[in-house]
Amino acid sequence: MSTIIEQIEEEIAKLETKKVKENTGNIISVADGVAKIDGLSEVMYNEMVEFPGNVYGIALNLEEDEVGVVILGDPSRLKEGDQVKTTGRLLSVPVGKALLGRVVDATGEPVDGKGPVTTDETYPVEKIAPGILPRESVNQPVQTGIMPIDVMTPVGRGQRELIIGDRSTGKTTIAIDTIINQAKINKQGEANGDENFRPLYSIYVAIGQKNSNIARTLGVLEEHGALEYTIIVTAPASDNPANQYIAPYSGCAMGEWFLENGMDALIVYDDLSKHAVAYRHISLILKRPSGREAFPGDVFYLHSRLLERSARLNEENGNGSLTALPIIETQASDVSAYIPTNVISITDGQIYLEPDLFNQGIRPAISVGLSVSRVGSAAQIKAIKQVAGKIKLELAQFGELQAFAQFGSDLDARTKAQLDRGARIVELFKQPAFSPIPVEIQLGLLWAIQNGYFDDVEVSKIVAASESLQEFLSTRKTDLMTKILIEKELTEKIEDNLKTAIEEWKLTFS
Amino acid sequence: MLNTDKRLVQYAKKLVQISIEDGRVSDERVKAIMGTFASRPPRRFKTILKLYLYYIKRELRKSQAVIEYAGSINKSSIETIERNLTSHYGRPITVTLSENQELLAGIRISVADDVYDSTIAGSLNNLSGLAN
């Protein structure tokens, strides 16, 4: 017995007894996920602090007599008087390809029951966005697979394109469609074995959403084989506001790993309205002065510093990109509210979804007049530019003429033709959810409508005609479609082939 | 304590400033302040006193080091610690001792918010943290 004790004592003696300096404080109060700490005189802004029971927090308010800390995790066991320690570290999350196909929480901990994430690398959650010099202009497309977007408001790699609209107007569906389309393109690219192919990985950040919605999104991605190229970061409505506040920054850090390692990634923030609300919650508890709509003064910086981290880097810096699709939910279509105007001004364009269009059955309910992409045609392949040039103008004119035509009875032939064409384009742009259309098929459809092949089809049959042509092109004209995809340009020969193909289809479609 | 009127907090802090002589809280000055209060109590006297006590305690903590130890500690070590802390913080630090067998071995010194830990219990804690 005594030898065992001696052995343990020897082991204890061997233990390194170097001096460890810690800066400590004590909890004064804990409420709604925010703790007020007395002490912590050396704590730094945004530093992680350690509570008892392996609970961590972030120091957000450094005041004369106290420190305001948001608690990450379960604060239920913390009590007044508990000791808190500084860690000297910033909050970091695991990054890397090991996260693809996984569902993690705001701190990067897996919540999908598939075991731990096997990665050694971590990135800080808060990071300064790339400066001016390492950036490159946005000129490579992100094919969303949604025709009206790819044609009229194209999104480029490194762009920030806002998706904005009322509740239940299809905002998340657009984001999910885009993710699904990337997975399809990635699979096709990998199967072709093209060395220059650059896959686009996706990160979906769910902020303040119902768990059932997140489960549905996860199910859709899994069903369409897109999960293996996607990381899901969740901070559901039941999570504390601190986690909801951190989640987009965690997702962004995961995306930055792809950006800085010369890869391309797409990040969806669903949605930043709830993120702003979570931040307002924290700020009010921290007793920060409130401003418009009770949001704190730095709510613009909250989103600008997040979205500025999306960028396209130049060749010297690896040529990576991080594209952002932030989502904002408006109330009663009010785009001039505080948070929507903030995010509109930060982003490089917006896709506005109109409830009226949605209720009329025009889905995706994209408003042509209010949607814009500031990158414009720079993010389109040449072939799409060749056929899509006039579409947006035609549709805008159609909208105006349609309103005008309601009053008058006699219309001249030109106006009538414009109305007919517009109605057909609107029908052509209707697309079911989770069915992205490949760019080469989009090109075929657009070429057909531009060259009058749909003019003799009744408006009510345009959707059926479009589906029929899509099937015809994808099953019977694969060579032509591959050629378009490779050449990315409408040459005379391709146009001749398209003409022949569509005339052939026309015979089969009655 | 923290939801108090800012003017009272400022007042209490001023009283603490007056109570300090040569970088330390002076017993005489505190007694003088208390004497003045006894003869002419200000409005919201209880709140002011509570705030004064809170800030005085905080000030005292800055010049007091608590040495927790397990086993034994010799007098010369205590003197060395006191001397080193005084030179490190640039203010006179007085040492109080407290025996704590839970530390297993070694010493832990607390000065205001700073904790210097060279105990076996602390090392084991760090090890278990790493293992987690």
XYZ file of C-alpha atoms in Angstrom:
642
model
C 0.000 0.000 0.000
C 2.748 2.416 0.994
C 4.597 1.776 -2.283
C 1.492 2.725 -4.258
C 1.195 5.930 -2.288
C 4.869 6.662 -2.865
C 4.375 6.030 -6.567
C 1.452 8.465 -6.747
C 3.442 11.026 -4.788
C 6.327 10.632 -7.226
C 3.934 11.143 -10.128
C 2.578 14.258 -8.453
C 6.125 15.523 -7.940
C 6.834 14.980 -11.625
C 3.895 17.131 -12.642
C 5.007 20.445 -13.983
C 4.408 23.096 -11.365
C 5.012 26.170 -13.438
C 3.262 29.328 -12.385
C 0.044 30.106 -14.266
C -1.237 33.674 -14.180
C -4.945 34.126 -14.589
C -7.096 37.213 -14.615
C -10.341 36.495 -12.818
C -13.658 38.011 -11.905
C -16.940 37.049 -10.315
C -20.443 36.848 -11.691
C -22.659 39.664 -10.431
C -25.742 38.642 -12.397
C -26.849 36.270 -15.140
C -29.933 36.993 -17.238
C -31.095 35.934 -20.702
C -27.722 34.537 -21.722
C -25.784 37.613 -20.616
C -23.600 37.736 -17.505
C -22.303 40.840 -15.740
C -18.857 40.260 -14.264
C -17.043 42.132 -11.546
C -13.279 42.019 -12.094
C -11.614 40.718 -15.276
C -9.541 43.906 -15.313
C -7.327 42.641 -18.179
C -10.024 41.191 -20.420
C -9.928 42.225 -24.083
C -12.871 43.029 -26.344
C -14.277 39.871 -27.951
C -12.049 37.644 -25.802
C -13.367 34.268 -24.719
C -13.865 33.942 -20.973
C -14.270 30.683 -19.101
C -17.083 30.022 -16.646
C -17.196 27.015 -14.308
C -18.397 23.758 -15.895
C -16.641 24.271 -19.242
C -19.033 27.043 -20.292
C -17.554 29.871 -22.356
C -18.603 33.407 -23.111
C -17.480 36.418 -25.117
C -16.672 39.766 -23.527
C -18.732 42.338 -25.406
C -19.065 45.228 -22.985
C -16.003 46.596 -21.241
C -17.161 49.112 -18.668
C -15.502 50.929 -15.784
C -16.818 48.658 -13.049
C -18.055 45.558 -14.850
C -17.742 43.434 -17.956
C -20.756 42.303 -20.008
C -20.323 38.780 -21.337
C -22.607 36.823 -23.668
C -22.721 33.181 -22.675
C -22.278 30.498 -25.314
C -23.956 27.330 -24.179
C -26.143 26.518 -21.234
C -26.121 29.260 -18.573
C -28.567 27.457 -16.251
C -25.868 26.195 -13.862
C -24.113 29.544 -13.489
C -24.807 31.561 -10.375
C -23.865 34.798 -8.686
C -20.367 34.692 -7.235
C -18.980 32.041 -9.608
C -15.426 32.681 -10.699
C -14.764 33.624 -14.328
C -11.346 33.503 -16.029
C -9.914 35.187 -19.103
C -8.451 32.810 -21.698
C -6.446 35.162 -23.911
C -8.090 33.561 -26.943
C -10.614 34.696 -29.510
C -13.549 32.426 -30.282
C -12.511 29.997 -33.034
C -14.380 27.324 -34.938
C -13.144 24.209 -36.750
C -12.732 24.668 -40.496
C -11.926 22.482 -43.491
C -13.431 19.947 -45.834
C -14.152 17.596 -42.935
C -17.143 19.802 -42.149
C -18.803 19.157 -45.515
C -21.919 17.073 -45.080
C -22.127 17.980 -41.399
C -24.539 19.981 -39.268
C -22.791 22.048 -36.595
C -23.836 24.624 -34.039
C -22.568 28.192 -33.719
C -19.367 27.063 -32.007
C -18.631 24.396 -34.627
C -19.709 21.468 -32.447
C -21.497 18.761 -34.473
C -25.204 18.335 -33.739
C -26.002 15.667 -36.326
C -24.962 12.663 -34.264
C -22.336 11.614 -36.808
C -19.455 11.825 -34.327
C -16.741 14.430 -33.904
C -15.472 16.588 -36.758
C -11.981 15.416 -37.672
C -10.072 18.581 -38.398
C -7.090 20.216 -36.703
C -7.507 23.635 -38.217
C -9.509 26.413 -36.598
C -10.260 29.959 -37.746
C -11.251 32.904 -35.552
C -14.915 33.766 -35.778
C -14.231 37.506 -36.063
C -11.728 38.478 -38.706
C -10.929 41.615 -40.695
C -12.211 41.379 -44.279
C -9.675 41.204 -47.139
C -8.405 44.654 -48.127
C -8.458 46.263 -51.560
C -5.209 44.906 -52.976
C -5.832 41.147 -52.740
C -9.262 41.479 -54.377
C -10.246 40.799 -57.954
C -13.359 42.039 -59.715
C -16.278 39.620 -59.844
C -16.434 38.032 -63.298
C -17.081 34.329 -62.827
C -20.702 33.198 -62.647
C -22.472 31.341 -59.858
C -25.151 29.440 -61.753
C -28.191 29.471 -59.510
C -30.198 27.314 -61.912
C -33.105 29.749 -61.499
C -33.753 31.227 -64.930
C -34.922 34.742 -64.040
C -31.916 35.169 -61.737
C -29.294 33.783 -64.112
C -30.743 35.843 -66.958
C -31.687 39.146 -65.325
C -29.835 39.424 -62.004
C -26.763 37.230 -62.435
C -24.689 36.398 -59.366
C -20.909 36.215 -59.613
C -18.344 34.409 -57.486
C -17.443 36.767 -54.640
C -20.616 38.821 -54.938
C -23.067 39.626 -52.109
C -26.595 39.321 -53.477
C -29.434 39.937 -51.062
C -32.603 37.855 -51.209
C -35.381 39.969 -49.744
C -39.123 39.551 -49.392
C -42.034 38.966 -47.041
C -42.536 35.714 -45.161
C -43.415 32.691 -47.319
C -42.420 34.186 -50.634
C -39.733 31.626 -51.494
C -36.539 33.233 -50.174
C -35.073 30.084 -48.656
C -36.161 28.086 -51.708
C -34.012 30.283 -53.959
C -31.015 29.743 -51.682
C -31.594 25.979 -51.483
C -32.077 25.762 -55.265
C -28.733 27.491 -55.705
C -27.027 25.047 -53.335
C -28.613 22.080 -55.127
C -27.502 23.441 -58.499
C -23.921 23.823 -57.250
C -23.943 20.204 -56.116
C -25.187 19.109 -59.554
C -22.523 21.164 -61.319
C -19.849 19.853 -58.912
C -20.840 16.240 -59.577
C -20.887 16.830 -63.327
C -17.521 18.600 -63.214
C -15.913 15.871 -61.122
C -17.335 13.173 -63.410
C -15.901 14.928 -66.492
C -12.468 14.948 -64.866
C -11.768 18.498 -66.019
C -8.585 19.722 -64.292
C -9.650 23.364 -64.467
C -13.025 22.684 -62.894
C -13.554 24.665 -59.702
C -16.231 23.188 -57.451
C -18.359 25.576 -55.418
C -18.958 24.446 -51.835
C -21.917 25.740 -49.871
C -22.497 26.833 -46.296
C -26.045 27.303 -45.066
C -26.403 29.294 -41.833
C -29.821 28.996 -40.192
C -30.371 31.802 -37.671
C -33.377 31.882 -35.364
C -35.337 29.385 -37.444
C -37.679 26.677 -36.286
C -35.993 23.318 -35.869
C -38.628 21.794 -38.134
C -37.631 24.184 -40.944
C -33.964 23.328 -40.512
C -34.814 19.613 -40.578
C -36.811 20.137 -43.780
C -33.916 22.002 -45.427
C -31.540 19.264 -44.354
C -33.898 16.660 -45.796
C -34.147 18.489 -49.140
C -30.381 18.824 -49.429
C -29.907 15.159 -48.553
C -32.604 14.089 -51.014
C -30.957 15.995 -53.874
C -27.459 14.788 -53.010
C -26.292 18.293 -52.108
C -25.425 17.696 -48.465
C -22.000 16.244 -49.267
C -20.951 19.678 -50.625
C -22.656 21.646 -47.871
C -21.974 22.675 -44.284
C -25.030 23.561 -42.202
C -24.524 25.916 -39.258
C -27.545 26.082 -36.994
C -28.614 28.496 -34.303
C -32.329 27.737 -34.067
C -34.942 29.901 -32.379
C -34.569 27.850 -29.198
C -30.843 28.667 -28.986
C -29.771 31.558 -26.801
C -29.319 34.942 -28.546
C -25.530 34.756 -28.186
C -25.390 31.653 -30.386
C -27.720 33.284 -32.904
C -25.452 36.333 -32.910
C -22.287 34.268 -33.432
C -23.632 31.751 -36.005
C -23.193 33.835 -39.202
C -19.641 34.752 -38.198
C -18.870 31.065 -37.532
C -20.266 30.116 -40.948
C -18.253 32.912 -42.529
C -15.047 31.632 -40.863
C -15.761 28.191 -42.357
C -16.264 29.833 -45.768
C -13.077 31.853 -45.395
C -11.093 28.630 -45.196
C -12.205 27.824 -48.759
C -11.556 31.425 -49.836
C -8.033 31.505 -48.432
C -7.143 28.070 -49.775
C -7.924 28.992 -53.380
C -11.370 27.387 -53.498
C -14.829 28.764 -54.116
C -17.645 28.778 -51.589
C -21.154 30.104 -51.301
C -22.666 31.133 -47.987
C -26.345 31.647 -47.270
C -27.331 33.659 -44.164
C -30.924 32.705 -43.440
C -31.792 35.235 -42.171
C -30.111 38.479 -41.134
C -33.358 40.038 -39.853
C -33.438 37.470 -37.061
C -29.708 37.983 -36.575
C -30.287 41.713 -36.022
C -33.092 40.896 -33.584
C -30.782 38.570 -31.601
C -28.149 41.304 -31.505
C -30.780 43.832 -30.364
C -31.748 41.402 -27.597
C -28.143 41.138 -26.396
C -27.541 44.880 -26.696
C -30.626 45.770 -24.699
C -29.659 43.376 -21.900
C -26.153 44.847 -21.958
C -27.867 48.241 -21.540
C -26.311 49.668 -24.673
C -28.064 52.811 -25.885
C -30.773 51.950 -28.372
C -31.648 53.854 -31.514
C -34.111 53.400 -34.359
C -36.507 50.458 -33.828
C -34.572 49.847 -30.553
C -31.570 48.504 -32.485
C -28.159 49.573 -31.158
C -26.119 52.127 -33.067
C -23.664 49.587 -34.463
C -26.240 47.344 -36.157
C -25.011 48.535 -39.579
C -21.450 47.526 -38.679
C -22.808 44.184 -37.449
C -23.780 43.287 -41.024
C -21.220 45.285 -43.000
C -18.262 43.615 -41.292
C -19.849 40.220 -41.938
C -20.668 40.770 -45.604
C -17.374 42.504 -46.414
C -15.681 39.182 -45.682
C -17.189 37.807 -48.896
C -14.785 38.511 -51.703
C -13.054 37.227 -54.787
C -9.269 37.116 -54.374
C -6.786 37.655 -57.199
C -4.393 35.071 -58.668
C -1.527 36.015 -56.307
C -3.783 35.299 -53.360
C -5.078 31.966 -54.574
C -8.033 33.042 -56.738
C -10.538 31.841 -54.139
C -13.960 33.338 -53.617
C -16.709 33.543 -51.040
C -20.130 34.454 -52.409
C -22.798 35.574 -49.950
C -26.551 35.253 -50.272
C -27.920 37.035 -47.213
C -31.670 36.783 -46.683
C -33.845 39.530 -45.196
C -37.482 39.116 -44.252
C -39.570 42.264 -44.738
C -42.783 43.118 -42.917
C -45.711 43.985 -45.214
C -43.315 44.476 -48.164
C -41.635 47.423 -46.451
C -38.163 47.490 -47.982
C -37.517 50.909 -46.489
C -37.382 49.585 -42.910
C -34.141 49.952 -40.979
C -32.460 46.549 -41.423
C -33.566 45.999 -45.070
C -32.173 49.387 -46.165
C -28.942 48.731 -44.285
C -28.367 45.374 -45.947
C -29.509 46.639 -49.377
C -26.843 49.326 -49.147
C -24.148 46.845 -48.131
C -24.802 44.212 -50.794
C -24.064 44.236 -54.541
C -27.699 43.882 -55.525
C -30.928 42.314 -54.396
C -33.492 39.801 -55.537
C -36.834 41.119 -54.377
C -39.671 38.613 -54.033
C -43.164 40.056 -54.326
C -46.022 38.460 -52.345
C -48.518 39.508 -55.053
C -46.598 37.628 -57.732
C -46.285 34.643 -55.433
C -50.033 34.606 -54.831
C -50.677 34.905 -58.582
C -48.732 31.681 -59.026
C -45.662 33.328 -60.544
C -42.931 31.392 -58.765
C -40.156 32.276 -58.174
C -41.915 35.551 -57.419
C -39.031 37.756 -58.514
C -39.899 41.408 -59.037
C -38.161 42.490 -62.243
C -38.282 46.171 -61.447
C -36.911 46.011 -57.907
C -34.334 43.252 -58.402
C -30.877 44.233 -59.514
C -27.351 42.896 -59.693
C -24.662 45.555 -59.564
C -22.152 43.121 -61.051
C -24.417 42.775 -64.087
C -23.463 40.858 -67.168
C -19.822 40.555 -66.032
C -20.971 37.457 -64.170
C -22.631 35.805 -67.168
C -21.191 33.498 -69.781
C -21.124 35.012 -73.275
C -23.846 32.739 -74.618
C -26.338 33.892 -71.971
C -25.405 37.529 -72.605
C -26.149 37.005 -76.302
C -29.707 35.854 -75.696
C -30.594 37.581 -72.435
C -29.695 41.150 -73.368
C -33.216 42.409 -74.019
C -35.219 40.169 -71.694
C -35.161 42.413 -68.610
C -36.176 45.458 -70.646
C -38.934 43.522 -72.402
C -40.282 42.292 -69.081
C -40.150 45.748 -67.513
C -41.994 47.194 -70.533
C -44.493 44.358 -70.283
C -45.225 45.289 -66.672
C -45.923 48.900 -67.601
C -47.963 48.044 -70.701
C -49.982 45.500 -68.770
C -51.034 48.145 -66.277
C -51.814 50.556 -69.132
C -53.699 47.948 -71.184
C -56.174 47.410 -68.358
C -57.757 50.798 -69.151
C -57.886 50.759 -72.948
C -59.567 48.374 -75.316
C -57.880 49.106 -78.656
C -54.199 48.323 -78.776
C -51.928 48.721 -81.756
C -50.259 45.635 -83.169
C -46.824 46.475 -81.735
C -48.161 46.905 -78.209
C -50.156 43.732 -78.511
C -47.050 41.850 -79.672
C -45.076 43.201 -76.711
C -47.824 42.117 -74.323
C -47.946 38.652 -75.878
C -44.175 38.252 -75.697
C -44.085 39.510 -72.094
C -46.821 37.124 -70.968
C -44.911 34.247 -72.540
C -41.621 35.222 -70.896
C -43.370 35.412 -67.506
C -44.745 31.914 -68.051
C -41.367 30.633 -69.252
C -39.698 31.904 -66.087
C -42.054 29.881 -63.862
C -40.044 27.132 -62.221
C -40.946 24.583 -59.563
C -38.987 24.530 -56.293
C -35.796 22.480 -56.019
C -35.585 21.985 -59.806
C -32.707 24.138 -60.992
C -32.260 24.323 -64.758
C -28.749 23.834 -66.195
C -27.362 26.883 -67.980
C -27.244 25.197 -71.416
C -30.954 24.301 -71.186
C -31.730 27.860 -70.062
C -29.928 29.050 -73.153
C -32.012 26.791 -75.394
C -35.264 28.048 -73.848
C -34.258 31.690 -74.133
C -33.100 31.301 -77.701
C -36.392 29.653 -78.561
C -38.514 32.448 -77.080
C -36.325 35.199 -78.547
C -36.696 33.689 -81.987
C -40.466 33.384 -81.765
C -40.791 29.615 -81.364
C -43.209 30.054 -78.481
C -45.289 32.750 -80.201
C -47.868 30.331 -81.529
C -48.109 28.409 -78.246
C -51.003 29.484 -76.045
C -49.901 31.345 -72.921
C -51.539 28.744 -70.705
C -49.439 26.028 -72.376
C -46.070 27.766 -72.150
C -45.094 25.967 -68.915
C -45.879 22.591 -70.505
C -44.011 23.593 -73.664
C -41.022 24.697 -71.618
C -40.943 21.403 -69.707
C -41.257 19.475 -72.948
C -38.412 21.428 -74.584
C -36.235 20.995 -71.480
C -36.727 17.244 -71.613
C -36.129 17.172 -75.367
C -32.873 19.125 -75.107
C -31.549 17.220 -72.102
C -32.347 13.736 -73.439
C -32.207 13.992 -77.231
C -29.702 16.800 -77.847
C -27.029 16.073 -75.271
C -24.194 16.614 -77.774
C -25.431 20.078 -78.639
C -25.900 20.945 -74.961
C -22.379 19.742 -74.133
C -21.029 21.801 -77.015
C -22.748 24.934 -75.702
C -21.350 24.226 -72.257
C -17.809 23.844 -73.599
C -17.795 26.755 -76.040
C -19.848 29.065 -73.743
C -20.702 31.108 -76.831
C -23.438 31.099 -79.462
C -21.541 30.564 -82.689
C -23.316 30.486 -86.029
C -22.983 26.728 -86.117
C -24.501 26.311 -82.667
C -27.347 28.631 -83.622
C -28.021 26.531 -86.736
C -28.008 23.376 -84.618
C -30.320 24.986 -82.072
C -32.680 26.030 -84.834
C -32.788 22.510 -86.219
C -33.263 21.013 -82.764
C -36.093 23.353 -81.770
C -37.852 22.894 -85.108
C -37.608 19.140 -84.543
C -39.106 19.576 -81.049
C -41.845 21.824 -82.429
C -43.059 18.918 -84.590
C -43.381 16.687 -81.538
C -45.103 19.291 -79.322
C -48.725 19.912 -80.108
C -25.101 47.661 -6.668
C -24.900 48.262 -10.374
C -28.365 49.622 -10.986
C -27.640 52.607 -8.779
C -27.813 56.253 -9.712
C -24.632 57.224 -11.566
C -24.239 60.366 -9.461
C -24.143 58.266 -6.287
C -21.528 55.987 -7.855
C -19.403 59.018 -8.751
C -19.842 60.357 -5.233
C -18.767 57.047 -3.675
C -15.729 56.913 -5.953
C -14.747 60.434 -4.916
C -14.977 59.364 -1.267
C -12.671 56.427 -2.015
C -10.181 58.773 -3.684
C -10.205 60.943 -0.565
C -9.665 57.823 1.586
C -6.381 56.951 -0.145
C -3.069 58.187 1.195
C 0.295 57.184 -0.340
C -1.380 54.630 -2.586
C -3.183 52.836 0.280
C -6.504 53.150 1.998
C -5.897 55.185 5.152
C -7.754 54.120 8.283
C -7.679 57.676 9.633
C -9.236 59.145 6.508
C -11.962 56.522 6.402
C -12.720 57.192 10.085
C -12.860 60.936 9.375
C -15.308 60.410 6.520
C -17.467 58.153 8.668
C -17.371 60.728 11.462
C -18.567 63.450 9.097
C -21.357 61.201 7.854
C -22.433 60.416 11.435
C -22.857 64.090 12.248
C -24.349 65.128 8.900
C -25.780 62.107 7.041
C -26.407 62.854 3.342
C -29.539 61.896 1.427
C -29.713 58.185 0.475
C -27.109 57.542 3.119
C -27.520 53.742 3.110
C -26.970 53.441 -0.650
C -23.936 55.704 -0.480
C -22.478 53.667 2.369
C -23.041 50.413 0.470
C -21.315 51.837 -2.592
C -18.486 53.219 -0.475
C -17.997 49.809 1.135
C -17.993 48.087 -2.272
C -15.338 50.400 -3.717
C -13.255 50.436 -0.532
C -13.210 46.624 -0.537
C -12.136 46.683 -4.162
C -9.367 49.172 -3.352
C -8.204 47.074 -0.412
C -8.078 43.975 -2.602
C -5.603 45.779 -4.841
C -3.079 46.062 -2.010
C -3.734 42.717 -0.383
C -2.352 39.403 -1.524
C -3.888 36.195 -0.260
C -1.469 33.290 -0.258
C -3.235 29.946 -0.181
C -0.997 27.003 0.537
C -1.067 23.314 1.344
C 1.505 21.877 3.703
C 3.933 24.422 5.064
C 5.456 27.693 3.878
C 8.480 29.404 5.414
C 8.722 33.000 6.503
C 11.477 33.967 4.070
C 9.361 32.780 1.122
C 6.472 34.955 2.291
C 8.767 37.965 2.584
C 10.184 37.349 -0.892
C 6.680 37.065 -2.344
C 5.608 40.269 -0.630
C 8.694 42.128 -1.896
C 8.289 40.855 -5.465
C 4.575 41.655 -5.614
C 5.198 45.160 -4.283
C 7.797 45.825 -6.965
C 5.669 44.188 -9.680
C 2.519 46.192 -8.987
C 4.298 49.376 -7.970
C 2.251 49.731 -4.791
C 2.693 48.340 -1.268
C 1.185 44.851 -1.054
C 0.488 43.157 2.257
C 0.202 39.412 2.487
C -2.338 37.304 4.324
C -2.004 33.541 4.625
C -4.688 30.932 4.220
C -4.156 27.191 4.479
C -6.068 25.160 1.893
C -5.463 21.403 1.790
C -7.502 21.049 -1.405
C -4.551 22.511 -3.298
C -2.593 19.269 -2.583
C 0.778 21.040 -2.842
C 2.168 24.397 -3.914
C 0.822 27.924 -3.486
C -1.798 30.133 -5.047
C -1.582 33.907 -4.764
C -4.512 36.202 -5.421
C -3.996 39.942 -5.855
C -7.106 41.869 -6.941
C -8.232 40.123 -10.207
C -4.935 38.309 -10.758
C -4.404 34.744 -9.634
C -0.947 33.129 -9.748
C -1.360 29.392 -9.483
C 1.473 26.937 -9.018
C -0.459 24.261 -7.177
C -0.839 20.590 -8.015
C -4.617 20.988 -7.918
C -4.362 23.737 -10.545
C -2.089 21.593 -12.753
C -4.480 18.649 -12.468
C -7.358 20.958 -13.386
C -5.518 22.130 -16.481
C -4.714 18.524 -17.393
C -8.348 17.497 -17.075
C -9.307 20.514 -19.199
C -6.872 19.390 -21.903
C -8.199 15.825 -21.698
C -11.762 17.109 -22.219
